[in-house]
Amino acid sequence: MSEPPRFDRGHTDDLMTFLTASPTPYHAVASAAERLEKAGFRQVAETDAWDGTSGGKYVLRGGALVAWYVPEGAAPHTPFRIVGAHTDSPNLRVKPRPDTGAHGWRQVAVEIYGGPLLNSWLDRDLGLAGRLTLRDGSTHLVNIDRPLLRVPQLAIHLDRSVSAEGLKLDKQRHLQPVWGLGNDVRDGDLIAFLEEESGLGAGEVSGWDLMVHSVEPSAYLGRDEELVAGPRMDNLLSVHSGVAALTAVATSGRALPHLPVLAAFDHEENGSQSDTGADGPLLGQVLERSVFARGGSYEDRARAFAGTVCLSSDTGHAVHPNYAERHDPTHHPRVNGGPILKVNVNNRYATDGSGRALFAAACEKADVPFQSFVSNNSMPCGTTIGPITAARHGIMTVDIGVAILSMHSARELCGADDPHLLANALVAFLEA
């Protein structure tokens, strides 16, 4: 019986490839599905009847993916071990009437998605990607991964107050990117351009979900290349590690006492309330159908859920060298210090003492160090899919992640070792 792989820096190399291939949630789940297929997983349609056969399976819905592995002979009441993550990142998204402009500039009308650091999108070469829906109801992924748009910043000569008062951006007026010159702005120009770029016929596209992205590739950074700079680490870093861990466990040949699962949701950055978000029915439906497909009853479903544990994996805050006072004075997570365990007694994170013990055991088994994160009492605390998952499904949930800097920037920063340390911890968790 072979051992699962021990992830190393090669995992981080692969993460950078994954980030580049995944400029949108739709591309992220397509990239994840491709990796799952190579590991022997097969896609199942929600509209089909499911069977109880063993092996790896996955469901795609929009920008969300749920994948699971059924070991040979798994009983209907066998509990699940779930890695939860999300595929979306804060960014600028194209409005229903995208063609706009003024004073000889052609622009694209965008809306703010989630809570991005707005200044990080200024003076940056931007591509455009997303999902096109055709008149026949089918969808087509598009990715213009070259400099196409730019949000130009106002010169300091025209706003001297920036030096004294700091940059102030109006979300409506100051963030509309330019993409060309001309006074003849016409409705339909942007979509016609995308149809041509995608090899589609004129007028085929009747709907779109489009967003901009930085085209600068991910890269190692620093004298000793100890850091990685790249886009959408929040939270594709966790999605990538979850896929790697699930496929490693599924192909290891080892006996598994649980059914390992990866749940990668969309819309975490704006509240998770959608049919593809963590507050929607997707995960519960998949888990229940898996139980019932193996001949289980409602009692089996209740038994399986009672023994299920979810690790909600999302990025967290590393201590910032220029703003250390914003962190709790006794909790300073460092990059390359291993994954972080997130704790908040007001349940903004779902971790409790039992969850801490479970995660500590997984890290010990994987020989991976871990750290604790708690917010400064004077600072508001963010949240994750963790509390939502625990409350919606009644399952034990533990919030973890990787410590990064520049969270919600168009380009974030993590330690080069932390992604593979996280993946190794996830393998140990899924196997337990």
GROMACS .gro file of C-alpha atoms in nm:
model
  432
    1MET     CA    1   0.000   0.000   0.000
    2SER     CA    2   0.153   0.330  -0.110
    3GLU     CA    3   0.189   0.633   0.112
    4PRO     CA    4   0.027   0.964   0.010
    5PRO     CA    5   0.274   1.222  -0.124
    6ARG     CA    6   0.450   1.455   0.112
    7PHE     CA    7   0.395   1.799  -0.039
    8ASP     CA    8   0.689   2.038  -0.072
    9ARG     CA    9   0.783   2.350  -0.268
   10GLY     CA   10   0.664   2.178  -0.585
   11HIS     CA   11   0.314   2.222  -0.443
   12THR     CA   12   0.373   2.598  -0.423
   13ASP     CA   13   0.496   2.602  -0.784
   14ASP     CA   14   0.172   2.429  -0.880
   15LEU     CA   15  -0.031   2.679  -0.674
   16MET     CA   16   0.104   2.963  -0.887
   17THR     CA   17   0.000   2.775  -1.202
   18PHE     CA   18  -0.347   2.724  -1.052
   19LEU     CA   19  -0.384   3.093  -0.964
   20THR     CA   20  -0.298   3.197  -1.320
   21ALA     CA   21  -0.545   2.948  -1.466
   22SER     CA   22  -0.823   3.063  -1.232
   23PRO     CA   23  -0.904   3.433  -1.280
   24THR     CA   24  -1.271   3.376  -1.184
   25PRO     CA   25  -1.467   3.127  -0.970
   26TYR     CA   26  -1.587   2.958  -1.292
   27HIS     CA   27  -1.230   2.903  -1.407
   28ALA     CA   28  -1.125   2.791  -1.058
   29VAL     CA   29  -1.378   2.508  -1.045
   30ALA     CA   30  -1.294   2.410  -1.403
   31SER     CA   31  -0.925   2.393  -1.307
   32ALA     CA   32  -1.009   2.191  -0.996
   33ALA     CA   33  -1.232   1.955  -1.195
   34GLU     CA   34  -0.951   1.891  -1.444
   35ARG     CA   35  -0.722   1.786  -1.159
   36LEU     CA   36  -0.992   1.567  -1.008
   37GLU     CA   37  -1.053   1.396  -1.343
   38LYS     CA   38  -0.683   1.311  -1.370
   39ALA     CA   39  -0.708   1.146  -1.029
   40GLY     CA   40  -0.999   0.927  -1.143
   41PHE     CA   41  -1.293   1.135  -1.019
   42ARG     CA   42  -1.599   1.162  -1.242
   43GLN     CA   43  -1.858   1.436  -1.266
   44VAL     CA   44  -2.216   1.354  -1.173
   45ALA     CA   45  -2.512   1.566  -1.280
   46GLU     CA   46  -2.753   1.689  -1.016
   47THR     CA   47  -3.042   1.611  -1.249
   48ASP     CA   48  -2.946   1.242  -1.278
   49ALA     CA   49  -3.015   0.960  -1.035
   50TRP     CA   50  -2.705   0.882  -0.829
   51ASP     CA   51  -2.571   0.536  -0.757
   52GLY     CA   52  -2.390   0.413  -0.450
   53THR     CA   53  -2.074   0.295  -0.621
   54SER     CA   54  -1.735   0.361  -0.467
   55GLY     CA   55  -1.481   0.603  -0.609
   56GLY     CA   56  -1.436   0.975  -0.658
   57LYS     CA   57  -1.722   1.196  -0.773
   58TYR     CA   58  -1.788   1.568  -0.802
   59VAL     CA   59  -2.066   1.816  -0.874
   60LEU     CA   60  -2.020   2.150  -1.048
   61ARG     CA   61  -2.269   2.431  -1.003
   62GLY     CA   62  -2.169   2.773  -1.136
   63GLY     CA   63  -1.859   2.882  -0.946
   64ALA     CA   64  -1.893   2.609  -0.681
   65LEU     CA   65  -1.769   2.250  -0.662
   66VAL     CA   66  -1.831   1.966  -0.419
   67ALA     CA   67  -1.612   1.656  -0.459
   68TRP     CA   68  -1.614   1.340  -0.248
   69TYR     CA   69  -1.459   0.996  -0.239
   70VAL     CA   70  -1.653   0.685  -0.139
   71PRO     CA   71  -1.422   0.409  -0.008
   72GLU     CA   72  -1.500   0.050  -0.103
   73GLY     CA   73  -1.765  -0.092   0.129
   74ALA     CA   74  -1.846   0.240   0.302
   75ALA     CA   75  -2.162   0.205   0.511
   76PRO     CA   76  -2.446   0.456   0.458
   77HIS     CA   77  -2.390   0.602   0.806
   78THR     CA   78  -2.014   0.657   0.752
   79PRO     CA   79  -1.929   1.016   0.858
   80PHE     CA   80  -1.767   1.273   0.632
   81ARG     CA   81  -1.442   1.466   0.668
   82ILE     CA   82  -1.489   1.796   0.485
   83VAL     CA   83  -1.244   2.064   0.373
   84GLY     CA   84  -1.443   2.382   0.307
   85ALA     CA   85  -1.316   2.681   0.108
   86HIS     CA   86  -1.440   2.948  -0.132
   87THR     CA   87  -1.362   3.032  -0.493
   88ASP     CA   88  -1.449   3.403  -0.510
   89SER     CA   89  -1.228   3.705  -0.440
   90PRO     CA   90  -1.307   4.077  -0.408
   91ASN     CA   91  -1.275   4.251  -0.744
   92LEU     CA   92  -1.442   4.470  -1.006
   93ARG     CA   93  -1.728   4.311  -1.201
   94VAL     CA   94  -1.887   4.420  -1.528
   95LYS     CA   95  -2.232   4.579  -1.515
   96PRO     CA   96  -2.530   4.476  -1.734
   97ARG     CA   97  -2.467   4.775  -1.964
   98PRO     CA   98  -2.089   4.773  -1.977
   99ASP     CA   99  -2.020   5.020  -2.258
  100THR     CA  100  -1.954   5.370  -2.133
  101GLY     CA  101  -1.698   5.651  -2.163
  102ALA     CA  102  -1.641   6.024  -2.169
  103HIS     CA  103  -1.411   6.290  -2.313
  104GLY     CA  104  -1.273   6.065  -2.585
  105TRP     CA  105  -1.211   5.766  -2.358
  106ARG     CA  106  -1.387   5.433  -2.397
  107GLN     CA  107  -1.455   5.269  -2.062
  108VAL     CA  108  -1.616   4.961  -1.909
  109ALA     CA  109  -1.877   5.010  -1.638
  110VAL     CA  110  -1.796   4.800  -1.331
  111GLU     CA  111  -1.950   4.729  -0.993
  112ILE     CA  112  -1.756   4.661  -0.672
  113TYR     CA  113  -1.772   4.298  -0.560
  114GLY     CA  114  -1.702   4.220  -0.195
  115GLY     CA  115  -1.459   4.437  -0.002
  116PRO     CA  116  -1.150   4.493  -0.217
  117LEU     CA  117  -0.862   4.723  -0.130
  118LEU     CA  118  -0.963   4.970  -0.399
  119ASN     CA  119  -0.625   5.140  -0.432
  120SER     CA  120  -0.467   4.806  -0.530
  121TRP     CA  121  -0.661   4.810  -0.859
  122LEU     CA  122  -0.519   5.147  -0.969
  123ASP     CA  123  -0.259   5.175  -1.247
  124ARG     CA  124  -0.249   4.798  -1.291
  125ASP     CA  125  -0.269   4.609  -1.622
  126LEU     CA  126  -0.597   4.422  -1.614
  127GLY     CA  127  -0.748   4.137  -1.812
  128LEU     CA  128  -1.112   4.036  -1.836
  129ALA     CA  129  -1.257   3.691  -1.771
  130GLY     CA  130  -1.573   3.511  -1.673
  131ARG     CA  131  -1.870   3.317  -1.802
  132LEU     CA  132  -2.074   3.389  -2.114
  133THR     CA  133  -2.423   3.245  -2.142
  134LEU     CA  134  -2.539   3.177  -2.497
  135ARG     CA  135  -2.887   3.196  -2.641
  136ASP     CA  136  -2.927   2.818  -2.626
  137GLY     CA  137  -2.859   2.824  -2.249
  138SER     CA  138  -2.508   2.680  -2.269
  139THR     CA  139  -2.214   2.857  -2.109
  140HIS     CA  140  -1.868   2.943  -2.238
  141LEU     CA  141  -1.565   3.046  -2.032
  142VAL     CA  142  -1.368   3.343  -2.158
  143ASN     CA  143  -1.029   3.470  -2.040
  144ILE     CA  144  -0.859   3.771  -2.195
  145ASP     CA  145  -0.533   3.728  -2.005
  146ARG     CA  146  -0.345   4.022  -2.148
  147PRO     CA  147  -0.340   4.397  -2.073
  148LEU     CA  148  -0.685   4.516  -2.181
  149LEU     CA  149  -0.805   4.760  -1.916
  150ARG     CA  150  -0.661   5.002  -1.665
  151VAL     CA  151  -0.799   5.219  -1.383
  152PRO     CA  152  -0.579   5.529  -1.412
  153GLN     CA  153  -0.502   5.720  -1.094
  154LEU     CA  154  -0.529   6.097  -1.086
  155ALA     CA  155  -0.193   6.273  -1.103
  156ILE     CA  156  -0.081   6.428  -0.775
  157HIS     CA  157  -0.058   6.768  -0.948
  158LEU     CA  158  -0.438   6.765  -0.981
  159ASP     CA  159  -0.505   6.662  -0.621
  160ARG     CA  160  -0.247   6.795  -0.377
  161SER     CA  161  -0.467   6.686  -0.084
  162VAL     CA  162  -0.353   6.326  -0.136
  163SER     CA  163  -0.023   6.399   0.040
  164ALA     CA  164  -0.191   6.540   0.350
  165GLU     CA  165  -0.525   6.358   0.365
  166GLY     CA  166  -0.457   6.032   0.184
  167LEU     CA  167  -0.622   5.885  -0.122
  168LYS     CA  168  -1.001   5.898  -0.127
  169LEU     CA  169  -1.182   5.702  -0.398
  170ASP     CA  170  -1.545   5.732  -0.496
  171LYS     CA  171  -1.659   5.382  -0.591
  172GLN     CA  172  -1.887   5.508  -0.866
  173ARG     CA  173  -1.676   5.781  -1.025
  174HIS     CA  174  -1.314   5.678  -0.983
  175LEU     CA  175  -1.296   5.305  -1.060
  176GLN     CA  176  -1.430   5.273  -1.414
  177PRO     CA  177  -1.142   5.131  -1.624
  178VAL     CA  178  -1.045   5.260  -1.967
  179TRP     CA  179  -0.996   5.023  -2.258
  180GLY     CA  180  -0.957   5.248  -2.559
  181LEU     CA  181  -1.018   5.579  -2.730
  182GLY     CA  182  -1.315   5.714  -2.919
  183ASN     CA  183  -1.627   5.923  -2.891
  184ASP     CA  184  -1.857   5.667  -3.054
  185VAL     CA  185  -1.943   5.452  -2.750
  186ARG     CA  186  -2.204   5.197  -2.859
  187ASP     CA  187  -2.401   4.944  -2.655
  188GLY     CA  188  -2.279   4.593  -2.731
  189ASP     CA  189  -1.920   4.677  -2.819
  190LEU     CA  190  -1.762   4.491  -2.527
  191ILE     CA  191  -1.971   4.176  -2.570
  192ALA     CA  192  -1.911   4.180  -2.947
  193PHE     CA  193  -1.537   4.198  -2.875
  194LEU     CA  194  -1.563   3.897  -2.639
  195GLU     CA  195  -1.766   3.700  -2.893
  196GLU     CA  196  -1.496   3.757  -3.151
  197GLU     CA  197  -1.217   3.668  -2.906
  198SER     CA  198  -1.400   3.347  -2.812
  199GLY     CA  199  -1.476   3.237  -3.165
  200LEU     CA  200  -1.850   3.282  -3.114
  201GLY     CA  201  -2.096   3.416  -3.364
  202ALA     CA  202  -2.223   3.773  -3.345
  203GLY     CA  203  -2.524   3.799  -3.116
  204GLU     CA  204  -2.478   3.452  -2.961
  205VAL     CA  205  -2.417   3.587  -2.610
  206SER     CA  206  -2.728   3.682  -2.413
  207GLY     CA  207  -2.588   3.688  -2.058
  208TRP     CA  208  -2.255   3.736  -1.885
  209ASP     CA  209  -2.075   3.719  -1.551
  210LEU     CA  210  -1.749   3.903  -1.612
  211MET     CA  211  -1.478   4.042  -1.388
  212VAL     CA  212  -1.138   4.204  -1.422
  213HIS     CA  213  -0.812   4.055  -1.299
  214SER     CA  214  -0.447   4.152  -1.277
  215VAL     CA  215  -0.244   3.991  -1.556
  216GLU     CA  216   0.084   4.009  -1.362
  217PRO     CA  217   0.188   3.647  -1.296
  218SER     CA  218   0.249   3.504  -0.950
  219ALA     CA  219   0.614   3.508  -0.846
  220TYR     CA  220   0.854   3.414  -0.571
  221LEU     CA  221   0.973   3.721  -0.384
  222GLY     CA  222   1.260   3.812  -0.156
  223ARG     CA  223   1.632   3.752  -0.132
  224ASP     CA  224   1.584   3.383  -0.060
  225GLU     CA  225   1.249   3.350  -0.239
  226GLU     CA  226   1.077   3.280   0.092
  227LEU     CA  227   0.759   3.460  -0.015
  228VAL     CA  228   0.503   3.432  -0.292
  229ALA     CA  229   0.315   3.729  -0.439
  230GLY     CA  230   0.006   3.659  -0.642
  231PRO     CA  231  -0.365   3.719  -0.696
  232ARG     CA  232  -0.669   3.556  -0.536
  233MET     CA  233  -0.483   3.370  -0.260
  234ASP     CA  234  -0.794   3.452  -0.059
  235ASN     CA  235  -0.912   3.189  -0.108
  236LEU     CA  236  -0.782   2.987  -0.404
  237LEU     CA  237  -0.481   2.891  -0.193
  238SER     CA  238  -0.716   2.680   0.021
  239VAL     CA  239  -0.906   2.546  -0.281
  240HIS     CA  240  -0.579   2.431  -0.439
  241SER     CA  241  -0.455   2.265  -0.118
  242GLY     CA  242  -0.796   2.101  -0.073
  243VAL     CA  243  -0.789   1.952  -0.423
  244ALA     CA  244  -0.433   1.829  -0.372
  245ALA     CA  245  -0.518   1.671  -0.036
  246LEU     CA  246  -0.839   1.505  -0.158
  247THR     CA  247  -0.677   1.353  -0.466
  248ALA     CA  248  -0.378   1.234  -0.260
  249VAL     CA  249  -0.602   1.060  -0.010
  250ALA     CA  250  -0.827   0.911  -0.279
  251THR     CA  251  -0.536   0.762  -0.472
  252SER     CA  252  -0.325   0.645  -0.175
  253GLY     CA  253  -0.481   0.301  -0.147
  254ARG     CA  254  -0.511   0.347   0.229
  255ALA     CA  255  -0.821   0.239   0.424
  256LEU     CA  256  -1.034   0.542   0.509
  257PRO     CA  257  -1.271   0.549   0.808
  258HIS     CA  258  -1.455   0.853   0.669
  259LEU     CA  259  -1.568   0.989   0.333
  260PRO     CA  260  -1.328   1.274   0.240
  261VAL     CA  261  -1.499   1.577   0.086
  262LEU     CA  262  -1.395   1.910  -0.067
  263ALA     CA  263  -1.659   2.186  -0.072
  264ALA     CA  264  -1.549   2.496  -0.265
  265PHE     CA  265  -1.825   2.759  -0.248
  266ASP     CA  266  -1.885   3.084  -0.434
  267HIS     CA  267  -2.004   3.419  -0.291
  268GLU     CA  268  -1.829   3.403   0.047
  269GLU     CA  269  -1.707   3.758   0.000
  270ASN     CA  270  -2.062   3.896  -0.006
  271GLY     CA  271  -2.236   3.681   0.253
  272SER     CA  272  -2.263   3.328   0.106
  273GLN     CA  273  -2.638   3.357   0.046
  274SER     CA  274  -2.683   3.202  -0.296
  275ASP     CA  275  -2.744   2.861  -0.450
  276THR     CA  276  -2.366   2.820  -0.481
  277GLY     CA  277  -2.276   2.977  -0.145
  278ALA     CA  278  -2.209   2.810   0.189
  279ASP     CA  279  -2.542   2.939   0.320
  280GLY     CA  280  -2.723   2.762   0.036
  281PRO     CA  281  -2.836   2.399   0.015
  282LEU     CA  282  -2.561   2.260  -0.209
  283LEU     CA  283  -2.337   2.085   0.045
  284GLY     CA  284  -2.625   1.939   0.244
  285GLN     CA  285  -2.793   1.807  -0.069
  286VAL     CA  286  -2.474   1.638  -0.190
  287LEU     CA  287  -2.401   1.474   0.145
  288GLU     CA  288  -2.759   1.354   0.187
  289ARG     CA  289  -2.777   1.216  -0.165
  290SER     CA  290  -2.452   1.030  -0.107
  291VAL     CA  291  -2.601   0.866   0.202
  292PHE     CA  292  -2.926   0.777   0.028
  293ALA     CA  293  -2.749   0.651  -0.287
  294ARG     CA  294  -2.572   0.395  -0.069
  295GLY     CA  295  -2.906   0.267   0.058
  296GLY     CA  296  -2.917   0.484   0.368
  297SER     CA  297  -3.219   0.608   0.562
  298TYR     CA  298  -3.282   0.935   0.742
  299GLU     CA  299  -3.140   0.767   1.052
  300ASP     CA  300  -2.820   0.688   0.859
  301ARG     CA  301  -2.806   1.048   0.743
  302ALA     CA  302  -2.838   1.171   1.103
  303ARG     CA  303  -2.567   0.932   1.222
  304ALA     CA  304  -2.332   1.036   0.939
  305PHE     CA  305  -2.378   1.408   1.009
  306ALA     CA  306  -2.333   1.359   1.384
  307GLY     CA  307  -1.985   1.219   1.324
  308THR     CA  308  -1.887   1.464   1.050
  309VAL     CA  309  -1.618   1.732   1.090
  310CYS     CA  310  -1.544   2.026   0.860
  311LEU     CA  311  -1.222   2.224   0.838
  312SER     CA  312  -1.317   2.566   0.706
  313SER     CA  313  -0.994   2.675   0.539
  314ASP     CA  314  -0.952   3.043   0.453
  315THR     CA  315  -0.665   3.287   0.462
  316GLY     CA  316  -0.600   3.489   0.777
  317HIS     CA  317  -0.384   3.779   0.886
  318ALA     CA  318  -0.012   3.744   0.940
  319VAL     CA  319   0.137   3.999   1.176
  320HIS     CA  320   0.216   4.311   0.974
  321PRO     CA  321   0.559   4.459   1.050
  322ASN     CA  322   0.435   4.815   0.994
  323TYR     CA  323   0.108   4.778   1.187
  324ALA     CA  324   0.185   4.530   1.466
  325GLU     CA  325  -0.037   4.728   1.706
  326ARG     CA  326  -0.343   4.623   1.503
  327HIS     CA  327  -0.289   4.261   1.608
  328ASP     CA  328  -0.349   4.091   1.940
  329PRO     CA  329  -0.028   4.142   2.141
  330THR     CA  330   0.008   3.773   2.231
  331HIS     CA  331  -0.097   3.625   1.895
  332HIS     CA  332   0.134   3.715   1.608
  333PRO     CA  333   0.102   3.456   1.330
  334ARG     CA  334   0.406   3.457   1.102
  335VAL     CA  335   0.436   3.353   0.741
  336ASN     CA  336   0.601   3.014   0.692
  337GLY     CA  337   0.502   2.929   1.049
  338GLY     CA  338   0.245   2.675   0.939
  339PRO     CA  339  -0.135   2.698   0.915
  340ILE     CA  340  -0.330   2.910   1.161
  341LEU     CA  341  -0.615   2.804   1.388
  342LYS     CA  342  -0.873   3.085   1.399
  343VAL     CA  343  -1.055   3.149   1.725
  344ASN     CA  344  -1.326   3.401   1.816
  345VAL     CA  345  -1.543   3.354   2.124
  346ASN     CA  346  -1.828   3.548   1.961
  347ASN     CA  347  -1.847   3.275   1.698
  348ARG     CA  348  -1.722   3.475   1.403
  349TYR     CA  349  -1.506   3.165   1.368
  350ALA     CA  350  -1.648   2.822   1.453
  351THR     CA  351  -1.347   2.680   1.640
  352ASP     CA  352  -1.389   2.557   1.997
  353GLY     CA  353  -1.158   2.365   2.228
  354SER     CA  354  -1.255   2.026   2.086
  355GLY     CA  355  -1.193   2.154   1.736
  356ARG     CA  356  -0.852   2.281   1.840
  357ALA     CA  357  -0.759   1.940   1.976
  358LEU     CA  358  -0.871   1.770   1.654
  359PHE     CA  359  -0.669   2.005   1.434
  360ALA     CA  360  -0.366   1.980   1.663
  361ALA     CA  361  -0.377   1.602   1.627
  362ALA     CA  362  -0.387   1.627   1.247
  363CYS     CA  363  -0.091   1.866   1.243
  364GLU     CA  364   0.104   1.641   1.481
  365LYS     CA  365   0.036   1.342   1.257
  366ALA     CA  366   0.153   1.539   0.953
  367ASP     CA  367   0.455   1.682   1.140
  368VAL     CA  368   0.330   2.031   1.057
  369PRO     CA  369   0.358   2.328   1.297
  370PHE     CA  370   0.051   2.542   1.351
  371GLN     CA  371  -0.027   2.882   1.501
  372SER     CA  372  -0.327   3.048   1.663
  373PHE     CA  373  -0.501   3.363   1.544
  374VAL     CA  374  -0.732   3.581   1.750
  375SER     CA  375  -0.829   3.940   1.674
  376ASN     CA  376  -0.727   4.241   1.879
  377ASN     CA  377  -1.022   4.315   2.110
  378SER     CA  378  -1.036   4.669   1.977
  379MET     CA  379  -1.067   4.561   1.614
  380PRO     CA  380  -1.374   4.408   1.447
  381CYS     CA  381  -1.330   4.045   1.347
  382GLY     CA  382  -1.401   3.908   1.003
  383THR     CA  383  -1.583   3.580   0.947
  384THR     CA  384  -1.579   3.277   0.718
  385ILE     CA  385  -1.796   2.993   0.592
  386GLY     CA  386  -1.719   2.813   0.920
  387PRO     CA  387  -2.004   2.939   1.141
  388ILE     CA  388  -2.246   2.915   0.847
  389THR     CA  389  -2.150   2.553   0.780
  390ALA     CA  390  -2.177   2.458   1.147
  391ALA     CA  391  -2.517   2.620   1.192
  392ARG     CA  392  -2.673   2.514   0.864
  393HIS     CA  393  -2.573   2.146   0.878
  394GLY     CA  394  -2.524   2.088   1.251
  395ILE     CA  395  -2.172   1.960   1.203
  396MET     CA  396  -1.857   2.026   1.401
  397THR     CA  397  -1.652   2.292   1.221
  398VAL     CA  398  -1.302   2.425   1.281
  399ASP     CA  399  -1.169   2.745   1.120
  400ILE     CA  400  -0.813   2.733   0.991
  401GLY     CA  401  -0.609   2.881   0.706
  402VAL     CA  402  -0.281   3.033   0.597
  403ALA     CA  403  -0.151   3.366   0.725
  404ILE     CA  404  -0.101   3.628   0.452
  405LEU     CA  405  -0.045   4.001   0.407
  406SER     CA  406  -0.238   4.238   0.180
  407MET     CA  407  -0.564   4.044   0.214
  408HIS     CA  408  -0.827   4.163  -0.039
  409SER     CA  409  -0.563   4.334  -0.250
  410ALA     CA  410  -0.544   4.263  -0.621
  411ARG     CA  411  -0.212   4.100  -0.529
  412GLU     CA  412  -0.155   3.927  -0.196
  413LEU     CA  413   0.151   3.787  -0.017
  414CYS     CA  414   0.211   3.455   0.158
  415GLY     CA  415   0.502   3.244   0.274
  416ALA     CA  416   0.635   3.000   0.016
  417ASP     CA  417   0.621   2.706   0.259
  418ASP     CA  418   0.275   2.760   0.406
  419PRO     CA  419   0.072   2.625   0.110
  420HIS     CA  420   0.238   2.283   0.123
  421LEU     CA  421   0.227   2.277   0.503
  422LEU     CA  422  -0.148   2.335   0.483
  423ALA     CA  423  -0.189   2.060   0.221
  424ASN     CA  424  -0.001   1.811   0.441
  425ALA     CA  425  -0.222   1.897   0.740
  426LEU     CA  426  -0.534   1.853   0.526
  427VAL     CA  427  -0.419   1.506   0.415
  428ALA     CA  428  -0.378   1.401   0.778
  429PHE     CA  429  -0.723   1.539   0.862
  430LEU     CA  430  -0.896   1.365   0.572
  431GLU     CA  431  -0.730   1.034   0.655
  432ALA     CA  432  -0.810   1.038   1.027
   0.00000   0.00000   0.00000
